[in-house]
Coordinates of C-alpha atoms and ligand atoms in Angstrom, one line a residue:
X1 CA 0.0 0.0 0.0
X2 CA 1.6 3.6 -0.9
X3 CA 1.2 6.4 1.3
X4 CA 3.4 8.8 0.0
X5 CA 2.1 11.8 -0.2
X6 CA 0.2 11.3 3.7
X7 CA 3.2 10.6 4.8
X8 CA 4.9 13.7 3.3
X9 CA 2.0 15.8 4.7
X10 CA 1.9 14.6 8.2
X11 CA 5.7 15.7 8.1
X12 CA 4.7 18.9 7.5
X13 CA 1.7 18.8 9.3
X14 CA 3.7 17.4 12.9
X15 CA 5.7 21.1 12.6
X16 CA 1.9 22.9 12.3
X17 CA -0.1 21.1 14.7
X18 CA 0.5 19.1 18.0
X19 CA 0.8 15.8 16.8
X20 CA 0.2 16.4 13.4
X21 CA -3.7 16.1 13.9
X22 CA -6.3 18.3 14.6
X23 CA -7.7 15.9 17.2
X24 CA -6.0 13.3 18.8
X25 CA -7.6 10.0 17.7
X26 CA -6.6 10.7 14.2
X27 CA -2.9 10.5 15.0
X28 CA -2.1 7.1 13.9
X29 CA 1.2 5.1 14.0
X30 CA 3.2 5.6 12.2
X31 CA 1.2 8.1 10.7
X32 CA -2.5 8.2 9.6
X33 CA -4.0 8.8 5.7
X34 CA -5.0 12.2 4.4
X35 CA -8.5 12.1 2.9
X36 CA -9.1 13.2 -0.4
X37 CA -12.7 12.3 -0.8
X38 CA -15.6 10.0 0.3
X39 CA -18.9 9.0 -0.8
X40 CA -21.1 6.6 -0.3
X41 CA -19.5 3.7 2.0
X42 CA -16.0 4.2 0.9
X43 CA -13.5 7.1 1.7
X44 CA -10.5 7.3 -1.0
X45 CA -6.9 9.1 0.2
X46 CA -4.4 11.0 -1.7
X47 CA -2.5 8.5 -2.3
X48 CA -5.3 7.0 -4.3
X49 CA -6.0 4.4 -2.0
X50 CA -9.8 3.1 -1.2
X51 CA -11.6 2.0 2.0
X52 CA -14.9 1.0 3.1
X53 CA -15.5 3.1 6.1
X54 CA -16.6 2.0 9.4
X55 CA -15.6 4.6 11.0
X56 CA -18.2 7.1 9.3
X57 CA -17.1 10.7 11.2
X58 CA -17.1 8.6 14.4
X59 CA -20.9 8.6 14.1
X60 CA -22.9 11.3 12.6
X61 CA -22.5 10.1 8.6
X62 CA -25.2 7.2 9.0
X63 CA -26.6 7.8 5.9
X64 CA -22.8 7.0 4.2
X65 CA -20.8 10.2 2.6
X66 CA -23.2 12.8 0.9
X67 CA -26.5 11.2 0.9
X68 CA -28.2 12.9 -1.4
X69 CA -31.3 14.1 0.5
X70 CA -28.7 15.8 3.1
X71 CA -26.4 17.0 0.5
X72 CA -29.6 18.6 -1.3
X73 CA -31.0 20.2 1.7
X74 CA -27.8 21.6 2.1
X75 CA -27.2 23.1 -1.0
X76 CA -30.7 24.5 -0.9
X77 CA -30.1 26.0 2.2
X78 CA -26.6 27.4 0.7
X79 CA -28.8 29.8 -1.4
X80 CA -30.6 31.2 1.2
X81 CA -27.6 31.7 3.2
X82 CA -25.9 30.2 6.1
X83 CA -25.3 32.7 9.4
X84 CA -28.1 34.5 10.4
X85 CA -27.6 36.0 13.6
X86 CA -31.6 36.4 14.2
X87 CA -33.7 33.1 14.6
X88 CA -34.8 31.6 11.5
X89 CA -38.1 29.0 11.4
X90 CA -35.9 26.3 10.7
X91 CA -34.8 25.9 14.2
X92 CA -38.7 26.4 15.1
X93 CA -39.5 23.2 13.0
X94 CA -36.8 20.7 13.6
X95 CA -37.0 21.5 17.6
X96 CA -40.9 20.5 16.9
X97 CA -39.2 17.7 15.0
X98 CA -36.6 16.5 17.6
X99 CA -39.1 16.8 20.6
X100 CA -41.5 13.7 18.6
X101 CA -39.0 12.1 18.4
X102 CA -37.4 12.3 21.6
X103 CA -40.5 13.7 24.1
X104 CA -38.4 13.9 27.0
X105 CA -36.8 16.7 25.6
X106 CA -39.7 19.4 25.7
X107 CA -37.9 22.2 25.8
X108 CA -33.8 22.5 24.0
X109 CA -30.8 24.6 23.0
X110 CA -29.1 24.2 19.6
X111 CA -25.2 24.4 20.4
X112 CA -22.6 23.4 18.3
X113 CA -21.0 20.5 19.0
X114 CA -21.8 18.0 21.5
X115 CA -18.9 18.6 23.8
X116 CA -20.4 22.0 24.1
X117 CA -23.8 20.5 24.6
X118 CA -22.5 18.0 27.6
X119 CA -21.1 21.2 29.4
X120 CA -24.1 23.6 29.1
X121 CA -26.9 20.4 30.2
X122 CA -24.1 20.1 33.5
X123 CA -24.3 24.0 33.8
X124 CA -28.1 23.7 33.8
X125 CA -28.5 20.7 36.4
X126 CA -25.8 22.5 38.6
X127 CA -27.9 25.9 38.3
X128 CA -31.2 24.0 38.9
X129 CA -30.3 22.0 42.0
X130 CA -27.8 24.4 43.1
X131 CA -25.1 21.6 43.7
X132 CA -22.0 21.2 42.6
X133 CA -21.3 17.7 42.1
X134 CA -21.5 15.5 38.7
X135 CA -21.5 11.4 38.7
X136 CA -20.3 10.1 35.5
X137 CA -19.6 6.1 34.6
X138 CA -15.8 5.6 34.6
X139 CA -14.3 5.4 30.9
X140 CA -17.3 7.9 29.9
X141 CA -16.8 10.1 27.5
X142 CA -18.8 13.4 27.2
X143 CA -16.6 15.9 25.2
X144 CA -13.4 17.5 26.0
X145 CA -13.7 20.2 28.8
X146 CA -12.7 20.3 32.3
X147 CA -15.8 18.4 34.1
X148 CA -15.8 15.4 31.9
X149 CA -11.8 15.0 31.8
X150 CA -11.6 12.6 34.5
X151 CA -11.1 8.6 33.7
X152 CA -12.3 9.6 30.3
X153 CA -13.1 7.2 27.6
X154 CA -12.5 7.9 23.4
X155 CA -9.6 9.6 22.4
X156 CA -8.6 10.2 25.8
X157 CA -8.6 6.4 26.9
X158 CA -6.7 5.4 23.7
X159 CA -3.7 8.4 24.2
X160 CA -3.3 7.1 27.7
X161 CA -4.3 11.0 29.2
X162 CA -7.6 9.5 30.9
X163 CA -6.9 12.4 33.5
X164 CA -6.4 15.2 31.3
X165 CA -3.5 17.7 32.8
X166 CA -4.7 21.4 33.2
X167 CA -8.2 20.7 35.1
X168 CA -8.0 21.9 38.1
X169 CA -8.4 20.0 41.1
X170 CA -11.0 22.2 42.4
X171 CA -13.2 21.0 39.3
X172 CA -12.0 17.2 39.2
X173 CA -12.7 17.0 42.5
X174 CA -16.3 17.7 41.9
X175 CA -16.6 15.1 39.4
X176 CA -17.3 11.4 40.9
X177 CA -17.0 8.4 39.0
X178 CA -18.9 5.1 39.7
X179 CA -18.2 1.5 37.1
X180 CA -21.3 1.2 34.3
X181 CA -23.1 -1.6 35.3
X182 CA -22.9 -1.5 39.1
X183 CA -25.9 -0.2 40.6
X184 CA -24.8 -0.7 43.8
X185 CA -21.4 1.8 43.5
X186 CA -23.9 4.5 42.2
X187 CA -25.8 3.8 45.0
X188 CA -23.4 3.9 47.7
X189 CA -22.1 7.2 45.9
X190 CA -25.0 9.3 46.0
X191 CA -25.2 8.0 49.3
X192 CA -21.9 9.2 50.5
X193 CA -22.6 12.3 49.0
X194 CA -26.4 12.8 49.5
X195 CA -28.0 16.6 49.0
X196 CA -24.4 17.3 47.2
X197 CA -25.1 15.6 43.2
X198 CA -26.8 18.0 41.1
X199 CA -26.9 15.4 38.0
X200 CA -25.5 11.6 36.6
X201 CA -24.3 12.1 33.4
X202 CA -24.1 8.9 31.3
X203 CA -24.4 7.0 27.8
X204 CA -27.1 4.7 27.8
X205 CA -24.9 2.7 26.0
X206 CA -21.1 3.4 26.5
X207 CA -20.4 4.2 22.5
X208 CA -17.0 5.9 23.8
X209 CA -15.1 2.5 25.2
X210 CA -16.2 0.4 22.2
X211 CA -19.7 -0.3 22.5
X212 CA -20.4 -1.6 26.3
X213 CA -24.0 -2.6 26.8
X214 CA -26.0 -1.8 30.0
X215 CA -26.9 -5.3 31.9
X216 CA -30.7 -5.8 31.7
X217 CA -32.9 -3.7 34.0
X218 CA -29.5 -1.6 34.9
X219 CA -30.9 1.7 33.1
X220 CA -34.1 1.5 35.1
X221 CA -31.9 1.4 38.3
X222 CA -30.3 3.9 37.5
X223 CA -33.4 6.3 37.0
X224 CA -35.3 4.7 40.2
X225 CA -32.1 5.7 42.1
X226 CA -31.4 9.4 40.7
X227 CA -35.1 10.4 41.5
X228 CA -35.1 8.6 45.1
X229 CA -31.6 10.8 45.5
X230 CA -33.5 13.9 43.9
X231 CA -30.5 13.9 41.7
X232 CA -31.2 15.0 38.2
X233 CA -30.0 11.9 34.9
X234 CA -28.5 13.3 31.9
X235 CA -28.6 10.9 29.0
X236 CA -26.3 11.5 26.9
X237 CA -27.4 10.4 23.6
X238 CA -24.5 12.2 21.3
X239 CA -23.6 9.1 19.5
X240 CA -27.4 7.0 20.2
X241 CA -29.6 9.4 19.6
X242 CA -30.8 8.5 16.0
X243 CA -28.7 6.0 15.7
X244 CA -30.4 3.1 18.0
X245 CA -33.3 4.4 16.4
X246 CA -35.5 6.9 15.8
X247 CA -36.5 7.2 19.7
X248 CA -32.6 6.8 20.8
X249 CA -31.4 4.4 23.5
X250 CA -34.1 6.3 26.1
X251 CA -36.9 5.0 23.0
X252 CA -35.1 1.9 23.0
X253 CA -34.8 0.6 26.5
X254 CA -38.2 2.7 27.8
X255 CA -36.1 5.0 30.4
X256 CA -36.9 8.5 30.3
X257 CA -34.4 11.2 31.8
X258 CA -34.5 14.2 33.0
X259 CA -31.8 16.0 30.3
X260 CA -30.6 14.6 27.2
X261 CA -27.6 15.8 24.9
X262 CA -27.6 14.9 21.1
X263 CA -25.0 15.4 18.9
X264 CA -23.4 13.6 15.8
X265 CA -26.1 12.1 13.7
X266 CA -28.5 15.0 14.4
X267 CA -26.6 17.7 12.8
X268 CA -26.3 15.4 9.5
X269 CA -22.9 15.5 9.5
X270 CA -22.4 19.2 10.2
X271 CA -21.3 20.5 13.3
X272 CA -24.2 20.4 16.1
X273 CA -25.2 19.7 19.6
X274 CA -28.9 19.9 21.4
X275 CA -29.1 19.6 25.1
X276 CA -32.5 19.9 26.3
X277 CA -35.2 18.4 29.0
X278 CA -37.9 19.2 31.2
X279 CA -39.7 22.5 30.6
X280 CA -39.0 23.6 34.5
X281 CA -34.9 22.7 34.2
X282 CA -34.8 23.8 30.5
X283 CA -36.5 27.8 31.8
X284 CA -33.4 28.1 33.8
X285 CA -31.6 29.0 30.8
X286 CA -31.1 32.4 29.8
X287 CA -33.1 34.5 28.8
X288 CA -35.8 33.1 30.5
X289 CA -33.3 31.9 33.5
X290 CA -30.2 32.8 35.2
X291 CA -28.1 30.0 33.5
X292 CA -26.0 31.9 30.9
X293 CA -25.3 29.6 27.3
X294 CA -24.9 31.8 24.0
X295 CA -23.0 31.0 21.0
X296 CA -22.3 32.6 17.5
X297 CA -23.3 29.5 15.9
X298 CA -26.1 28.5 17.9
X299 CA -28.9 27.0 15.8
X300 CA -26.5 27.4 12.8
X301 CA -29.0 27.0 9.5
X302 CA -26.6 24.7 7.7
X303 CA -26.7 22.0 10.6
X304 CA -30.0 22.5 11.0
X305 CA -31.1 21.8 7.5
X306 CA -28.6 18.4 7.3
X307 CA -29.9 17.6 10.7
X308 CA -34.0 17.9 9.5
X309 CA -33.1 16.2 5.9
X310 CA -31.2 13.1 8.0
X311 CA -33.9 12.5 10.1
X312 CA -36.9 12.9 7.5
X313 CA -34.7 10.3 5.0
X314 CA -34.2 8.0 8.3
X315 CA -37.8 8.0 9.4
X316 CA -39.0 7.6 5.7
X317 CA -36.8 5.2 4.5
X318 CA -37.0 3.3 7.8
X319 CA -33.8 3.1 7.7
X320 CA -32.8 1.5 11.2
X321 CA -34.9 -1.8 10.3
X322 CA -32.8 -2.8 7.4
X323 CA -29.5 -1.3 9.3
X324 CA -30.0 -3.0 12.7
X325 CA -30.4 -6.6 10.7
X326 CA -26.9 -5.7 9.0
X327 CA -25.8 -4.9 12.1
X328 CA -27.3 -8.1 13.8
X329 CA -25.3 -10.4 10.6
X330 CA -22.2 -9.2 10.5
X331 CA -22.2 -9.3 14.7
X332 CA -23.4 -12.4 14.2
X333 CA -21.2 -14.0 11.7
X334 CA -18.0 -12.4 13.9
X335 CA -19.0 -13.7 17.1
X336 CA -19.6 -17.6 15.0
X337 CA -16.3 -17.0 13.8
X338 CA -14.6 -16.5 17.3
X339 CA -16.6 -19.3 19.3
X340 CA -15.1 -21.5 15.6
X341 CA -11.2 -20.2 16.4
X342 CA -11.3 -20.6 20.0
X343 CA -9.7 -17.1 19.6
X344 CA -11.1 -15.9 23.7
X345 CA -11.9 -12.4 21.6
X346 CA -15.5 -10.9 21.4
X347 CA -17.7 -8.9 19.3
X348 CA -20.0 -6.4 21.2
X349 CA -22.6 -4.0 19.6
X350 CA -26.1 -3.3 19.1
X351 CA -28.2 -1.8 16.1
X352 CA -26.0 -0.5 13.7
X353 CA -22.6 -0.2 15.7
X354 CA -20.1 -2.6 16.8
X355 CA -16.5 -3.7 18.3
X356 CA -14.1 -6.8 18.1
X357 CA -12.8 -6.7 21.9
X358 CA -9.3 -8.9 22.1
X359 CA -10.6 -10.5 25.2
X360 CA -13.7 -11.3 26.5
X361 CA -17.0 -8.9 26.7
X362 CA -16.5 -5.9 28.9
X363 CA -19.2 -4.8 30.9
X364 CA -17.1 -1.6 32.6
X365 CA -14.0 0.6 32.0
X366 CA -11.5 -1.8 34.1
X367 CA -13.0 -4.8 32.1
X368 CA -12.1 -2.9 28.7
X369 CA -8.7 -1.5 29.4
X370 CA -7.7 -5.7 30.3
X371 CA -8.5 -6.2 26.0
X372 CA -5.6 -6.3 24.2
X373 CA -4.8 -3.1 22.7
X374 CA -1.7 -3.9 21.0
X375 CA -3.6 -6.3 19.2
X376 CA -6.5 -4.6 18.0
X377 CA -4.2 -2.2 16.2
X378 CA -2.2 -5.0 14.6
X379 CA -5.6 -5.9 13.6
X380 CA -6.4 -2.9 12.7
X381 CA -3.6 -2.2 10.2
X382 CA -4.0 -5.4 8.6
X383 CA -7.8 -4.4 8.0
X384 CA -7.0 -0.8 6.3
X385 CA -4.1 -2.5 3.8
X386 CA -6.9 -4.7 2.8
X387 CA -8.9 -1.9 2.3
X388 CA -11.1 -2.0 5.2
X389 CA -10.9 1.5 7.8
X390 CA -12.1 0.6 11.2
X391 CA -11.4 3.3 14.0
X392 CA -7.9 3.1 14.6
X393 CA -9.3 2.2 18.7
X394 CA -10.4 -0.5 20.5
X395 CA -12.5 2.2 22.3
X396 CA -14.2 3.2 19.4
X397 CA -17.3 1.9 18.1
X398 CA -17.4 1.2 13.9
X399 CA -20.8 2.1 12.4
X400 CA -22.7 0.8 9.8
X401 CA -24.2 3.5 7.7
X402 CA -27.5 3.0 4.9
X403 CA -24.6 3.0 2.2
X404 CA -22.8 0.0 3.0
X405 CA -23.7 -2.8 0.7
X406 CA -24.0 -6.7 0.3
X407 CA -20.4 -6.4 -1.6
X408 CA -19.1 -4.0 1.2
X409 CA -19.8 -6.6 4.3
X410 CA -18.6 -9.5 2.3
X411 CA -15.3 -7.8 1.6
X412 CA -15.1 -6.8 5.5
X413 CA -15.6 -10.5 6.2
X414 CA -13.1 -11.9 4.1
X415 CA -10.5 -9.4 5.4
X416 CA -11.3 -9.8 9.1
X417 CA -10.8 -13.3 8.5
X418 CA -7.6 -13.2 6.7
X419 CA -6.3 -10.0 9.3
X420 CA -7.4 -12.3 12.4
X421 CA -5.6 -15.0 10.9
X422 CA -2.3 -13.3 10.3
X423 CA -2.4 -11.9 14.1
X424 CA -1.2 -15.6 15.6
Ligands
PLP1 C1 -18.7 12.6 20.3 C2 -19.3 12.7 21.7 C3 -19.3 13.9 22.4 C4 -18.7 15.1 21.9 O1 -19.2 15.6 20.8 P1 -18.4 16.7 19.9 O2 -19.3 17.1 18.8 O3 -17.2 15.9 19.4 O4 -18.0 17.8 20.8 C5 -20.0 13.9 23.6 N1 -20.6 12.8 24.1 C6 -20.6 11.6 23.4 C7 -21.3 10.4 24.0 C8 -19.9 11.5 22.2 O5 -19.8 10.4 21.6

């Protein structure tokens, strides 16, 4: 495989930018592929090298590279311009739009990106409890600012900086940390620190440490709990939301909280976030509260319209049935083909995403971090020179998107075959 001309960029680029990357998962060893262009299901690099993409824009791209609904609705809204400053009815309808979808949210805040989102929705349940402290699941990841940078999942997780430097320790020290799964630590938490939690921030479904999935029942635990503590739960549905289904994970498993953040899939694969909840928490933002969120790019008409056109095509289409049985084969057909090998590696995943784990299914952080990682990126570099690109993480998920075909999964197959075959 040539990567000449990557290679010479990511010279150039390590003088530019820390690492050579504009964010830190993209750094890979020795050094990663410059994009030229994608569409569909495959992206193509300068080099002139091709790939079917499971990595998607970790998440948002479900429809595949420029779906043409999305790509129309943006170019439509390209003539009618794309910064406003004033509102504009387009935020009007798709907050109508989100709120069927997700009914929990009745009122919300269009931010952009979901990092920002995370932060504002902790803002809010601080400002509306008037506490200070914030639960999150160990190996969580919510974005990158100072709350959420403590034994954080993604990127973080991956570039061993879990504990990012430069938060101080008056702000980590407000930020608990309990294992997913264990009802019992969050109990004994909120315990230890009764009348002090303002909220639980948490992914349904851990997207951010490969896919881990909540134990039965563990999600309705979880919201019993936070209401008997009068602590407010912020789902945080950046990656799920829309991609699950059209309801997200809170749709999905019937638990309704009391904030959710959505991010990724709902801005079509433009830049957005949406926090958003309960009319009486959601008034506390300003102006109609004393919680102070603004932004330039707030509501932005571009994200918008990718974000409205995404979700009409996924609703229409009904896109999730036919995505969630690809999803369910090729989980399937991995997990026969590591009970066959006698390998000890698993295949986790729901709906549309998965993860090959090099050791068996984790159910928390500690669990994940004892999979091999060396291993997964041998794995994973043996995938991408047979033209497969997987995130280049165990602690990613890979998604499906509606433009990966019959052809594309076969390919994947053969290759994960012949890549898991090389590793012994
Ligand atoms: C990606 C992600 C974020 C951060 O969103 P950005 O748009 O990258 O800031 C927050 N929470 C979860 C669960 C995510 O997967």
């Amino acid at each position: 495989m040539k990567l000449d001309i990557s290679k010479a960029l990511f010279d150039e680029a390590l003088g530019l930018m820390p690492g050579g990357v504009s964010s830190p998962v993209r750094a890979v060893k020795p050094y990663p592929f410059y994009t030229r262009s994608a569409k569909g299901s495959h992206i193509i690099d300068v080099d002139g090298n091709d790939y079917i993409d499971y990595c998607m824009g970790y998440g948002p791209l479900i429809l595949g590279h420029q779906p043409a609904p999305v790509k129309e609705a943006i170019q439509r809204q390209l003539d009618e311009g794309w910064l406003y400053g004033t509102p504009c009815e387009l935020e009007v309808k798709y907050a109508r739009k989100i709120r069927e979808y997700v009914p929990s949210m009745q009122m919300m805040r269009f931010v952009s990106t979901g990092g920002e989102a995370t932060m504002s929705a902790i803002r809010v349940a601080r400002g509306y409890t008037g506490r200070d402290k914030v639960v999150k699941m160990e190996g969580g990841f919510h974005g990158a600012h100072d709350c959420v940078l403590v034994k954080a999942g993604s990127g973080a997780a991956t570039m061993g900086v879990p504990d990012s430097a430069g938060v101080p320790g008056d702000v980590a020290k407000n930020t608990l940390q309990v294992p997913f799964n264990d009802i019992k630590a969050l109990e004994a938490c909120l315990e230890a620190n009764r009348d002090e939690v303002a909220c639980v921030i948490m992914e349904p479904i851990m997207c951010n440490m490969g896919p881990i999935m909540p134990k039965d029942g563990y999600l309705k635990a979880v919201r019993n709990l936070t209401r008997e503590f009068g602590v407010l739960l912020i789902f945080d549905e950046v990656i799920t939301g829309f991609r699950v289904g059209m309801y997200g994970a809170q749709g999905y498993y019937g638990v309704e909280p009391d904030m959710t953040t959505l991010g990724k899939i709902a801005g079509g694969g433009l830049p957005i976030g949406i926090f958003g909840g309960r009319r009486d928490i959601m008034e506390k933002v300003a102006p109609s509260g004393d919680v102070y969120q603004a932004g330039t790019f707030n509501g932005n008409p571009l994200s918008l319209a990718a974000g409205m056109a995404t979700l009409e095509y996924l609703d229409k289409a009904r896109v999730h049935r036919k995505l969630n049985e690809a999803g369910n084969a090729l989980r399937g057909g991995l997990s026969e083909l590591f009970k066959r090998t006698k390998l000890g590696y698993s295949v986790s995943g729901t709906a549309s995403m998965f993860q090959v784990f090099f050791g068996p299914l984790p159910e928390n952080y500690e669990q994940a971090l004892k999979c091999d990682r060396e291993l997964y990126m041998k794995f994973w570099s043996h995938m991408l020179e047979s033209g497969v690109f997987l995130p280049p993480s165990q602690y990613e998920t890979c998604f499906l998107s509606a433009a990966h075909t019959d052809e594309d999964f076969q390919v994947t197959i053969r290759a994960m075959i012949q890549s898991l075959g090389a590793l012994k």
